[in-house]
Amino acid sequence: MSKRIGIIGDFNEHLKNHTAINEALTISRQERYPALDFEWLSTKNLNIGELSNYDGLWLAPGGPYQSDENVLAALKWIRESKHVPFLGNCSGFQYGIIEFMKNVIGLVDVNTEEVDAHAANIVVSQLSCSLRGNIDQSVFINEDTKAYEIIQKKKITETYNCNYGLNPKYQELLDEHDFIVAGVNEDGEARMLELPDHDFYFLTLFQPAMNTSKEHPHPLITAFIDSCCS
């Protein structure tokens, strides 16, 4: 029986971080799951009612999206489903934070500095040091997390292409509401988040698809696909 993964995002064949997701899923299909299918879901035409037709969902980089409203609605549905495996990277990390701050913590006028620098709660702010341009940076994994169970390393090197991340002023607030900071940079700033009450829900500021290959598949992607196909 085939399994279906929906990639939420506005696909651009000229963006390496988009084609890398296709390559990562194609490798898995060739090597481990021949019946795995995947397709891109345009944010502009996203139908929330059809998300349950997929065995897993991946929110791709690329924000602001053609429809931020649809992306946030999809994130709310995914989080509340608790069982549909989910992986969000880069912009997916940022929008996952915004959705949680709005709908779980209850903050109002929430946004990213990139979209609205005058919002009352800028929960996603410009990084102190830009990671634009496929920059590699160390990530330190919290050993008391699902992420560590998957990755089995205290320190990894990951690839980034972004200027915005979790505003450090709000990091403690996430911890207080059980949105666990699973990985940080050397300054203790969040680079990976997980929801422990969800079967598989991870947000990463880094882009694991940019750091995977047939010879060295990224453990987080492997775990995501395993969860989708189990």
PDB file of N, CA, C and O in Angstrom, residues 123-195:
ATOM      1  N   VAL A 123       7.770  37.396  17.672  1.00  0.00           N
ATOM      2  CA  VAL A 123       8.299  36.156  18.233  1.00  0.00           C
ATOM      3  C   VAL A 123       9.402  35.563  17.352  1.00  0.00           C
ATOM      4  O   VAL A 123      10.146  34.683  17.795  1.00  0.00           O
ATOM      5  N   VAL A 124       9.485  36.033  16.118  1.00  0.00           N
ATOM      6  CA  VAL A 124      10.562  35.637  15.207  1.00  0.00           C
ATOM      7  C   VAL A 124      11.298  36.905  14.806  1.00  0.00           C
ATOM      8  O   VAL A 124      10.712  37.801  14.185  1.00  0.00           O
ATOM      9  N   SER A 125      12.569  36.989  15.180  1.00  0.00           N
ATOM     10  CA  SER A 125      13.332  38.214  14.953  1.00  0.00           C
ATOM     11  C   SER A 125      14.593  37.931  14.139  1.00  0.00           C
ATOM     12  O   SER A 125      14.983  36.775  13.947  1.00  0.00           O
ATOM     13  N   GLN A 126      15.210  39.003  13.694  1.00  0.00           N
ATOM     14  CA  GLN A 126      16.430  38.864  12.910  1.00  0.00           C
ATOM     15  C   GLN A 126      17.532  38.274  13.767  1.00  0.00           C
ATOM     16  O   GLN A 126      17.718  38.648  14.926  1.00  0.00           O
ATOM     17  N   LEU A 127      18.254  37.308  13.205  1.00  0.00           N
ATOM     18  CA  LEU A 127      19.340  36.669  13.926  1.00  0.00           C
ATOM     19  C   LEU A 127      20.467  37.663  14.174  1.00  0.00           C
ATOM     20  O   LEU A 127      20.710  38.554  13.346  1.00  0.00           O
ATOM     21  N   SER A 128      21.157  37.493  15.294  1.00  0.00           N
ATOM     22  CA  SER A 128      22.278  38.394  15.601  1.00  0.00           C
ATOM     23  C   SER A 128      23.391  38.243  14.572  1.00  0.00           C
ATOM     24  O   SER A 128      24.139  39.184  14.305  1.00  0.00           O
ATOM     25  N   CYS A 129      23.479  37.050  13.972  1.00  0.00           N
ATOM     26  CA  CYS A 129      24.457  36.796  12.920  1.00  0.00           C
ATOM     27  C   CYS A 129      23.739  36.052  11.795  1.00  0.00           C
ATOM     28  O   CYS A 129      23.210  34.957  12.018  1.00  0.00           O
ATOM     29  N   SER A 130      23.698  36.632  10.617  1.00  0.00           N
ATOM     30  CA  SER A 130      22.968  36.043   9.500  1.00  0.00           C
ATOM     31  C   SER A 130      23.491  34.657   9.145  1.00  0.00           C
ATOM     32  O   SER A 130      24.699  34.397   9.180  1.00  0.00           O
ATOM     33  N   LEU A 131      22.552  33.766   8.818  1.00  0.00           N
ATOM     34  CA  LEU A 131      22.903  32.425   8.349  1.00  0.00           C
ATOM     35  C   LEU A 131      22.473  32.246   6.896  1.00  0.00           C
ATOM     36  O   LEU A 131      22.257  31.137   6.431  1.00  0.00           O
ATOM     37  N   ARG A 132      22.344  33.355   6.195  1.00  0.00           N
ATOM     38  CA  ARG A 132      21.968  33.327   4.786  1.00  0.00           C
ATOM     39  C   ARG A 132      23.133  32.826   3.931  1.00  0.00           C
ATOM     40  O   ARG A 132      24.267  33.207   4.139  1.00  0.00           O
ATOM     41  N   GLY A 133      22.829  31.914   2.996  1.00  0.00           N
ATOM     42  CA  GLY A 133      23.854  31.475   2.052  1.00  0.00           C
ATOM     43  C   GLY A 133      24.435  30.110   2.332  1.00  0.00           C
ATOM     44  O   GLY A 133      25.629  29.888   2.144  1.00  0.00           O
ATOM     45  N   ASN A 134      23.582  29.167   2.794  1.00  0.00           N
ATOM     46  CA  ASN A 134      24.028  27.790   3.052  1.00  0.00           C
ATOM     47  C   ASN A 134      25.210  27.756   4.021  1.00  0.00           C
ATOM     48  O   ASN A 134      26.292  27.242   3.725  1.00  0.00           O
ATOM     49  N   ILE A 135      24.988  28.330   5.189  1.00  0.00           N
ATOM     50  CA  ILE A 135      26.003  28.403   6.238  1.00  0.00           C
ATOM     51  C   ILE A 135      25.896  27.188   7.149  1.00  0.00           C
ATOM     52  O   ILE A 135      24.802  26.777   7.538  1.00  0.00           O
ATOM     53  N   ASP A 136      27.027  26.610   7.505  1.00  0.00           N
ATOM     54  CA  ASP A 136      27.052  25.494   8.448  1.00  0.00           C
ATOM     55  C   ASP A 136      27.277  26.027   9.861  1.00  0.00           C
ATOM     56  O   ASP A 136      28.093  26.933  10.080  1.00  0.00           O
ATOM     57  N   GLN A 137      26.550  25.443  10.818  1.00  0.00           N
ATOM     58  CA  GLN A 137      26.676  25.845  12.215  1.00  0.00           C
ATOM     59  C   GLN A 137      26.404  24.641  13.120  1.00  0.00           C
ATOM     60  O   GLN A 137      25.585  23.783  12.792  1.00  0.00           O
ATOM     61  N   SER A 138      27.071  24.599  14.244  1.00  0.00           N
ATOM     62  CA  SER A 138      26.879  23.505  15.194  1.00  0.00           C
ATOM     63  C   SER A 138      25.538  23.621  15.903  1.00  0.00           C
ATOM     64  O   SER A 138      25.059  24.723  16.187  1.00  0.00           O
ATOM     65  N   VAL A 139      24.944  22.463  16.175  1.00  0.00           N
ATOM     66  CA  VAL A 139      23.714  22.375  16.960  1.00  0.00           C
ATOM     67  C   VAL A 139      23.976  21.415  18.116  1.00  0.00           C
ATOM     68  O   VAL A 139      24.483  20.315  17.904  1.00  0.00           O
ATOM     69  N   PHE A 140      23.626  21.838  19.313  1.00  0.00           N
ATOM     70  CA  PHE A 140      23.830  21.021  20.504  1.00  0.00           C
ATOM     71  C   PHE A 140      22.475  20.461  20.933  1.00  0.00           C
ATOM     72  O   PHE A 140      21.534  21.212  21.191  1.00  0.00           O
ATOM     73  N   ILE A 141      22.380  19.128  20.992  1.00  0.00           N
ATOM     74  CA  ILE A 141      21.113  18.444  21.209  1.00  0.00           C
ATOM     75  C   ILE A 141      20.889  18.146  22.690  1.00  0.00           C
ATOM     76  O   ILE A 141      21.768  17.609  23.373  1.00  0.00           O
ATOM     77  N   ASN A 142      19.704  18.494  23.160  1.00  0.00           N
ATOM     78  CA  ASN A 142      19.286  18.181  24.527  1.00  0.00           C
ATOM     79  C   ASN A 142      19.083  16.673  24.644  1.00  0.00           C
ATOM     80  O   ASN A 142      18.280  16.082  23.916  1.00  0.00           O
ATOM     81  N   GLU A 143      19.803  16.051  25.566  1.00  0.00           N
ATOM     82  CA  GLU A 143      19.754  14.591  25.677  1.00  0.00           C
ATOM     83  C   GLU A 143      18.411  14.068  26.171  1.00  0.00           C
ATOM     84  O   GLU A 143      18.107  12.887  25.992  1.00  0.00           O
ATOM     85  N   ASP A 144      17.591  14.911  26.787  1.00  0.00           N
ATOM     86  CA  ASP A 144      16.294  14.474  27.307  1.00  0.00           C
ATOM     87  C   ASP A 144      15.179  14.744  26.307  1.00  0.00           C
ATOM     88  O   ASP A 144      14.096  15.229  26.673  1.00  0.00           O
ATOM     89  N   THR A 145      15.416  14.426  25.044  1.00  0.00           N
ATOM     90  CA  THR A 145      14.443  14.722  24.003  1.00  0.00           C
ATOM     91  C   THR A 145      14.305  13.559  23.019  1.00  0.00           C
ATOM     92  O   THR A 145      15.182  12.692  22.925  1.00  0.00           O
ATOM     93  N   LYS A 146      13.202  13.570  22.281  1.00  0.00           N
ATOM     94  CA  LYS A 146      13.037  12.620  21.184  1.00  0.00           C
ATOM     95  C   LYS A 146      14.106  12.848  20.117  1.00  0.00           C
ATOM     96  O   LYS A 146      14.564  11.900  19.472  1.00  0.00           O
ATOM     97  N   ALA A 147      14.486  14.114  19.946  1.00  0.00           N
ATOM     98  CA  ALA A 147      15.499  14.443  18.944  1.00  0.00           C
ATOM     99  C   ALA A 147      16.794  13.688  19.219  1.00  0.00           C
ATOM    100  O   ALA A 147      17.424  13.148  18.292  1.00  0.00           O
ATOM    101  N   TYR A 148      17.178  13.624  20.489  1.00  0.00           N
ATOM    102  CA  TYR A 148      18.414  12.906  20.824  1.00  0.00           C
ATOM    103  C   TYR A 148      18.255  11.401  20.588  1.00  0.00           C
ATOM    104  O   TYR A 148      19.190  10.732  20.127  1.00  0.00           O
ATOM    105  N   GLU A 149      17.079  10.876  20.877  1.00  0.00           N
ATOM    106  CA  GLU A 149      16.829   9.454  20.614  1.00  0.00           C
ATOM    107  C   GLU A 149      17.009   9.140  19.134  1.00  0.00           C
ATOM    108  O   GLU A 149      17.489   8.059  18.767  1.00  0.00           O
ATOM    109  N   ILE A 150      16.635  10.090  18.291  1.00  0.00           N
ATOM    110  CA  ILE A 150      16.733   9.897  16.843  1.00  0.00           C
ATOM    111  C   ILE A 150      18.156  10.113  16.345  1.00  0.00           C
ATOM    112  O   ILE A 150      18.698   9.294  15.590  1.00  0.00           O
ATOM    113  N   ILE A 151      18.766  11.207  16.775  1.00  0.00           N
ATOM    114  CA  ILE A 151      20.059  11.613  16.227  1.00  0.00           C
ATOM    115  C   ILE A 151      21.223  10.912  16.908  1.00  0.00           C
ATOM    116  O   ILE A 151      22.255  10.633  16.276  1.00  0.00           O
ATOM    117  N   GLN A 152      21.076  10.623  18.194  1.00  0.00           N
ATOM    118  CA  GLN A 152      22.091   9.888  18.952  1.00  0.00           C
ATOM    119  C   GLN A 152      23.448  10.598  19.008  1.00  0.00           C
ATOM    120  O   GLN A 152      24.501   9.970  19.073  1.00  0.00           O
ATOM    121  N   LYS A 153      23.410  11.916  18.967  1.00  0.00           N
ATOM    122  CA  LYS A 153      24.631  12.709  19.092  1.00  0.00           C
ATOM    123  C   LYS A 153      24.318  13.973  19.895  1.00  0.00           C
ATOM    124  O   LYS A 153      23.234  14.524  19.789  1.00  0.00           O
ATOM    125  N   LYS A 154      25.308  14.410  20.685  1.00  0.00           N
ATOM    126  CA  LYS A 154      25.139  15.636  21.443  1.00  0.00           C
ATOM    127  C   LYS A 154      25.396  16.877  20.598  1.00  0.00           C
ATOM    128  O   LYS A 154      24.888  17.955  20.902  1.00  0.00           O
ATOM    129  N   LYS A 155      26.178  16.708  19.542  1.00  0.00           N
ATOM    130  CA  LYS A 155      26.545  17.838  18.700  1.00  0.00           C
ATOM    131  C   LYS A 155      26.521  17.419  17.240  1.00  0.00           C
ATOM    132  O   LYS A 155      27.075  16.381  16.879  1.00  0.00           O
ATOM    133  N   ILE A 156      25.863  18.210  16.418  1.00  0.00           N
ATOM    134  CA  ILE A 156      25.806  17.955  14.988  1.00  0.00           C
ATOM    135  C   ILE A 156      26.109  19.265  14.244  1.00  0.00           C
ATOM    136  O   ILE A 156      26.043  20.341  14.829  1.00  0.00           O
ATOM    137  N   THR A 157      26.445  19.160  12.985  1.00  0.00           N
ATOM    138  CA  THR A 157      26.654  20.342  12.137  1.00  0.00           C
ATOM    139  C   THR A 157      25.587  20.357  11.070  1.00  0.00           C
ATOM    140  O   THR A 157      25.402  19.356  10.361  1.00  0.00           O
ATOM    141  N   GLU A 158      24.863  21.465  10.974  1.00  0.00           N
ATOM    142  CA  GLU A 158      23.737  21.552  10.053  1.00  0.00           C
ATOM    143  C   GLU A 158      23.861  22.764   9.130  1.00  0.00           C
ATOM    144  O   GLU A 158      24.620  23.699   9.408  1.00  0.00           O
ATOM    145  N   THR A 159      23.096  22.745   8.057  1.00  0.00           N
ATOM    146  CA  THR A 159      23.144  23.779   7.033  1.00  0.00           C
ATOM    147  C   THR A 159      21.941  24.712   7.146  1.00  0.00           C
ATOM    148  O   THR A 159      20.802  24.254   7.260  1.00  0.00           O
ATOM    149  N   TYR A 160      22.207  26.002   7.083  1.00  0.00           N
ATOM    150  CA  TYR A 160      21.182  27.032   7.210  1.00  0.00           C
ATOM    151  C   TYR A 160      21.193  27.946   5.991  1.00  0.00           C
ATOM    152  O   TYR A 160      22.202  28.076   5.299  1.00  0.00           O
ATOM    153  N   ASN A 161      20.061  28.621   5.783  1.00  0.00           N
ATOM    154  CA  ASN A 161      19.987  29.680   4.780  1.00  0.00           C
ATOM    155  C   ASN A 161      18.881  30.638   5.210  1.00  0.00           C
ATOM    156  O   ASN A 161      17.806  30.658   4.635  1.00  0.00           O
ATOM    157  N   CYS A 162      19.147  31.408   6.267  1.00  0.00           N
ATOM    158  CA  CYS A 162      18.086  32.233   6.849  1.00  0.00           C
ATOM    159  C   CYS A 162      18.663  33.437   7.584  1.00  0.00           C
ATOM    160  O   CYS A 162      19.843  33.464   7.950  1.00  0.00           O
ATOM    161  N   ASN A 163      17.801  34.390   7.814  1.00  0.00           N
ATOM    162  CA  ASN A 163      18.155  35.584   8.582  1.00  0.00           C
ATOM    163  C   ASN A 163      17.326  35.741   9.852  1.00  0.00           C
ATOM    164  O   ASN A 163      17.582  36.651  10.634  1.00  0.00           O
ATOM    165  N   TYR A 164      16.305  34.862  10.024  1.00  0.00           N
ATOM    166  CA  TYR A 164      15.369  35.034  11.137  1.00  0.00           C
ATOM    167  C   TYR A 164      15.200  33.742  11.929  1.00  0.00           C
ATOM    168  O   TYR A 164      15.216  32.647  11.360  1.00  0.00           O
ATOM    169  N   GLY A 165      15.027  33.878  13.240  1.00  0.00           N
ATOM    170  CA  GLY A 165      14.808  32.722  14.106  1.00  0.00           C
ATOM    171  C   GLY A 165      13.988  33.125  15.317  1.00  0.00           C
ATOM    172  O   GLY A 165      13.508  34.264  15.424  1.00  0.00           O
ATOM    173  N   LEU A 166      13.813  32.204  16.238  1.00  0.00           N
ATOM    174  CA  LEU A 166      13.045  32.481  17.455  1.00  0.00           C
ATOM    175  C   LEU A 166      13.663  33.646  18.217  1.00  0.00           C
ATOM    176  O   LEU A 166      14.856  33.651  18.516  1.00  0.00           O
ATOM    177  N   ASN A 167      12.836  34.634  18.531  1.00  0.00           N
ATOM    178  CA  ASN A 167      13.274  35.741  19.369  1.00  0.00           C
ATOM    179  C   ASN A 167      13.638  35.181  20.746  1.00  0.00           C
ATOM    180  O   ASN A 167      12.782  34.602  21.424  1.00  0.00           O
ATOM    181  N   PRO A 168      14.893  35.328  21.178  1.00  0.00           N
ATOM    182  CA  PRO A 168      15.314  34.744  22.460  1.00  0.00           C
ATOM    183  C   PRO A 168      14.461  35.162  23.650  1.00  0.00           C
ATOM    184  O   PRO A 168      14.371  34.430  24.644  1.00  0.00           O
ATOM    185  N   LYS A 169      13.796  36.317  23.550  1.00  0.00           N
ATOM    186  CA  LYS A 169      12.950  36.786  24.646  1.00  0.00           C
ATOM    187  C   LYS A 169      11.761  35.857  24.897  1.00  0.00           C
ATOM    188  O   LYS A 169      11.179  35.864  25.982  1.00  0.00           O
ATOM    189  N   TYR A 170      11.409  35.048  23.882  1.00  0.00           N
ATOM    190  CA  TYR A 170      10.236  34.181  23.991  1.00  0.00           C
ATOM    191  C   TYR A 170      10.603  32.712  24.173  1.00  0.00           C
ATOM    192  O   TYR A 170       9.722  31.858  24.257  1.00  0.00           O
ATOM    193  N   GLN A 171      11.886  32.416  24.233  1.00  0.00           N
ATOM    194  CA  GLN A 171      12.315  31.020  24.284  1.00  0.00           C
ATOM    195  C   GLN A 171      11.844  30.326  25.562  1.00  0.00           C
ATOM    196  O   GLN A 171      11.351  29.196  25.530  1.00  0.00           O
ATOM    197  N   GLU A 172      11.961  31.007  26.681  1.00  0.00           N
ATOM    198  CA  GLU A 172      11.530  30.425  27.956  1.00  0.00           C
ATOM    199  C   GLU A 172      10.026  30.179  27.968  1.00  0.00           C
ATOM    200  O   GLU A 172       9.546  29.191  28.556  1.00  0.00           O
ATOM    201  N   LEU A 173       9.284  31.041  27.299  1.00  0.00           N
ATOM    202  CA  LEU A 173       7.828  30.902  27.253  1.00  0.00           C
ATOM    203  C   LEU A 173       7.423  29.608  26.559  1.00  0.00           C
ATOM    204  O   LEU A 173       6.458  28.941  26.980  1.00  0.00           O
ATOM    205  N   LEU A 174       8.139  29.221  25.514  1.00  0.00           N
ATOM    206  CA  LEU A 174       7.860  27.954  24.838  1.00  0.00           C
ATOM    207  C   LEU A 174       8.102  26.785  25.787  1.00  0.00           C
ATOM    208  O   LEU A 174       7.300  25.855  25.868  1.00  0.00           O
ATOM    209  N   ASP A 175       9.225  26.822  26.486  1.00  0.00           N
ATOM    210  CA  ASP A 175       9.538  25.753  27.442  1.00  0.00           C
ATOM    211  C   ASP A 175       8.444  25.618  28.497  1.00  0.00           C
ATOM    212  O   ASP A 175       8.054  24.505  28.876  1.00  0.00           O
ATOM    213  N   GLU A 176       7.943  26.744  28.955  1.00  0.00           N
ATOM    214  CA  GLU A 176       6.904  26.736  29.985  1.00  0.00           C
ATOM    215  C   GLU A 176       5.611  26.098  29.488  1.00  0.00           C
ATOM    216  O   GLU A 176       4.815  25.611  30.288  1.00  0.00           O
ATOM    217  N   HIS A 177       5.413  26.089  28.179  1.00  0.00           N
ATOM    218  CA  HIS A 177       4.198  25.513  27.602  1.00  0.00           C
ATOM    219  C   HIS A 177       4.483  24.203  26.869  1.00  0.00           C
ATOM    220  O   HIS A 177       3.746  23.792  25.971  1.00  0.00           O
ATOM    221  N   ASP A 178       5.577  23.550  27.257  1.00  0.00           N
ATOM    222  CA  ASP A 178       5.915  22.201  26.780  1.00  0.00           C
ATOM    223  C   ASP A 178       6.157  22.119  25.275  1.00  0.00           C
ATOM    224  O   ASP A 178       5.883  21.093  24.650  1.00  0.00           O
ATOM    225  N   PHE A 179       6.660  23.204  24.701  1.00  0.00           N
ATOM    226  CA  PHE A 179       7.196  23.152  23.343  1.00  0.00           C
ATOM    227  C   PHE A 179       8.708  23.155  23.540  1.00  0.00           C
ATOM    228  O   PHE A 179       9.321  24.192  23.739  1.00  0.00           O
ATOM    229  N   ILE A 180       9.302  21.981  23.495  1.00  0.00           N
ATOM    230  CA  ILE A 180      10.659  21.790  23.995  1.00  0.00           C
ATOM    231  C   ILE A 180      11.709  22.285  23.014  1.00  0.00           C
ATOM    232  O   ILE A 180      11.669  21.981  21.822  1.00  0.00           O
ATOM    233  N   VAL A 181      12.673  23.034  23.538  1.00  0.00           N
ATOM    234  CA  VAL A 181      13.840  23.426  22.754  1.00  0.00           C
ATOM    235  C   VAL A 181      14.797  22.226  22.765  1.00  0.00           C
ATOM    236  O   VAL A 181      15.470  21.957  23.750  1.00  0.00           O
ATOM    237  N   ALA A 182      14.828  21.509  21.653  1.00  0.00           N
ATOM    238  CA  ALA A 182      15.599  20.266  21.578  1.00  0.00           C
ATOM    239  C   ALA A 182      17.032  20.483  21.127  1.00  0.00           C
ATOM    240  O   ALA A 182      17.894  19.645  21.380  1.00  0.00           O
ATOM    241  N   GLY A 183      17.289  21.606  20.440  1.00  0.00           N
ATOM    242  CA  GLY A 183      18.633  21.879  19.962  1.00  0.00           C
ATOM    243  C   GLY A 183      18.907  23.371  19.951  1.00  0.00           C
ATOM    244  O   GLY A 183      18.022  24.174  19.641  1.00  0.00           O
ATOM    245  N   VAL A 184      20.130  23.743  20.314  1.00  0.00           N
ATOM    246  CA  VAL A 184      20.517  25.156  20.381  1.00  0.00           C
ATOM    247  C   VAL A 184      21.863  25.361  19.707  1.00  0.00           C
ATOM    248  O   VAL A 184      22.617  24.407  19.465  1.00  0.00           O
ATOM    249  N   ASN A 185      22.186  26.635  19.428  1.00  0.00           N
ATOM    250  CA  ASN A 185      23.521  26.943  18.932  1.00  0.00           C
ATOM    251  C   ASN A 185      24.447  27.164  20.119  1.00  0.00           C
ATOM    252  O   ASN A 185      24.048  26.975  21.280  1.00  0.00           O
ATOM    253  N   GLU A 186      25.668  27.581  19.854  1.00  0.00           N
ATOM    254  CA  GLU A 186      26.641  27.717  20.939  1.00  0.00           C
ATOM    255  C   GLU A 186      26.273  28.828  21.921  1.00  0.00           C
ATOM    256  O   GLU A 186      26.781  28.852  23.056  1.00  0.00           O
ATOM    257  N   ASP A 187      25.359  29.721  21.516  1.00  0.00           N
ATOM    258  CA  ASP A 187      24.909  30.795  22.410  1.00  0.00           C
ATOM    259  C   ASP A 187      23.612  30.438  23.136  1.00  0.00           C
ATOM    260  O   ASP A 187      23.038  31.272  23.843  1.00  0.00           O
ATOM    261  N   GLY A 188      23.139  29.205  22.936  1.00  0.00           N
ATOM    262  CA  GLY A 188      21.929  28.759  23.615  1.00  0.00           C
ATOM    263  C   GLY A 188      20.644  29.172  22.942  1.00  0.00           C
ATOM    264  O   GLY A 188      19.562  29.030  23.529  1.00  0.00           O
ATOM    265  N   GLU A 189      20.718  29.674  21.703  1.00  0.00           N
ATOM    266  CA  GLU A 189      19.522  30.092  20.984  1.00  0.00           C
ATOM    267  C   GLU A 189      18.908  28.908  20.244  1.00  0.00           C
ATOM    268  O   GLU A 189      19.618  28.086  19.665  1.00  0.00           O
ATOM    269  N   ALA A 190      17.582  28.832  20.258  1.00  0.00           N
ATOM    270  CA  ALA A 190      16.865  27.676  19.721  1.00  0.00           C
ATOM    271  C   ALA A 190      17.132  27.467  18.237  1.00  0.00           C
ATOM    272  O   ALA A 190      17.056  28.407  17.434  1.00  0.00           O
ATOM    273  N   ARG A 191      17.404  26.231  17.895  1.00  0.00           N
ATOM    274  CA  ARG A 191      17.587  25.834  16.499  1.00  0.00           C
ATOM    275  C   ARG A 191      16.719  24.634  16.133  1.00  0.00           C
ATOM    276  O   ARG A 191      16.570  24.302  14.971  1.00  0.00           O
ATOM    277  N   MET A 192      16.113  24.012  17.157  1.00  0.00           N
ATOM    278  CA  MET A 192      15.271  22.838  16.928  1.00  0.00           C
ATOM    279  C   MET A 192      14.250  22.739  18.058  1.00  0.00           C
ATOM    280  O   MET A 192      14.598  22.884  19.233  1.00  0.00           O
ATOM    281  N   LEU A 193      12.990  22.514  17.697  1.00  0.00           N
ATOM    282  CA  LEU A 193      11.912  22.395  18.671  1.00  0.00           C
ATOM    283  C   LEU A 193      11.145  21.102  18.435  1.00  0.00           C
ATOM    284  O   LEU A 193      11.072  20.610  17.309  1.00  0.00           O
ATOM    285  N   GLU A 194      10.571  20.569  19.507  1.00  0.00           N
ATOM    286  CA  GLU A 194       9.735  19.371  19.374  1.00  0.00           C
ATOM    287  C   GLU A 194       8.552  19.447  20.312  1.00  0.00           C
ATOM    288  O   GLU A 194       8.618  20.054  21.387  1.00  0.00           O
ATOM    289  N   LEU A 195       7.442  18.841  19.874  1.00  0.00           N
ATOM    290  CA  LEU A 195       6.245  18.739  20.705  1.00  0.00           C
ATOM    291  C   LEU A 195       6.156  17.325  21.268  1.00  0.00           C
ATOM    292  O   LEU A 195       5.888  16.385  20.517  1.00  0.00           O
TER     293      LEU A 195
END
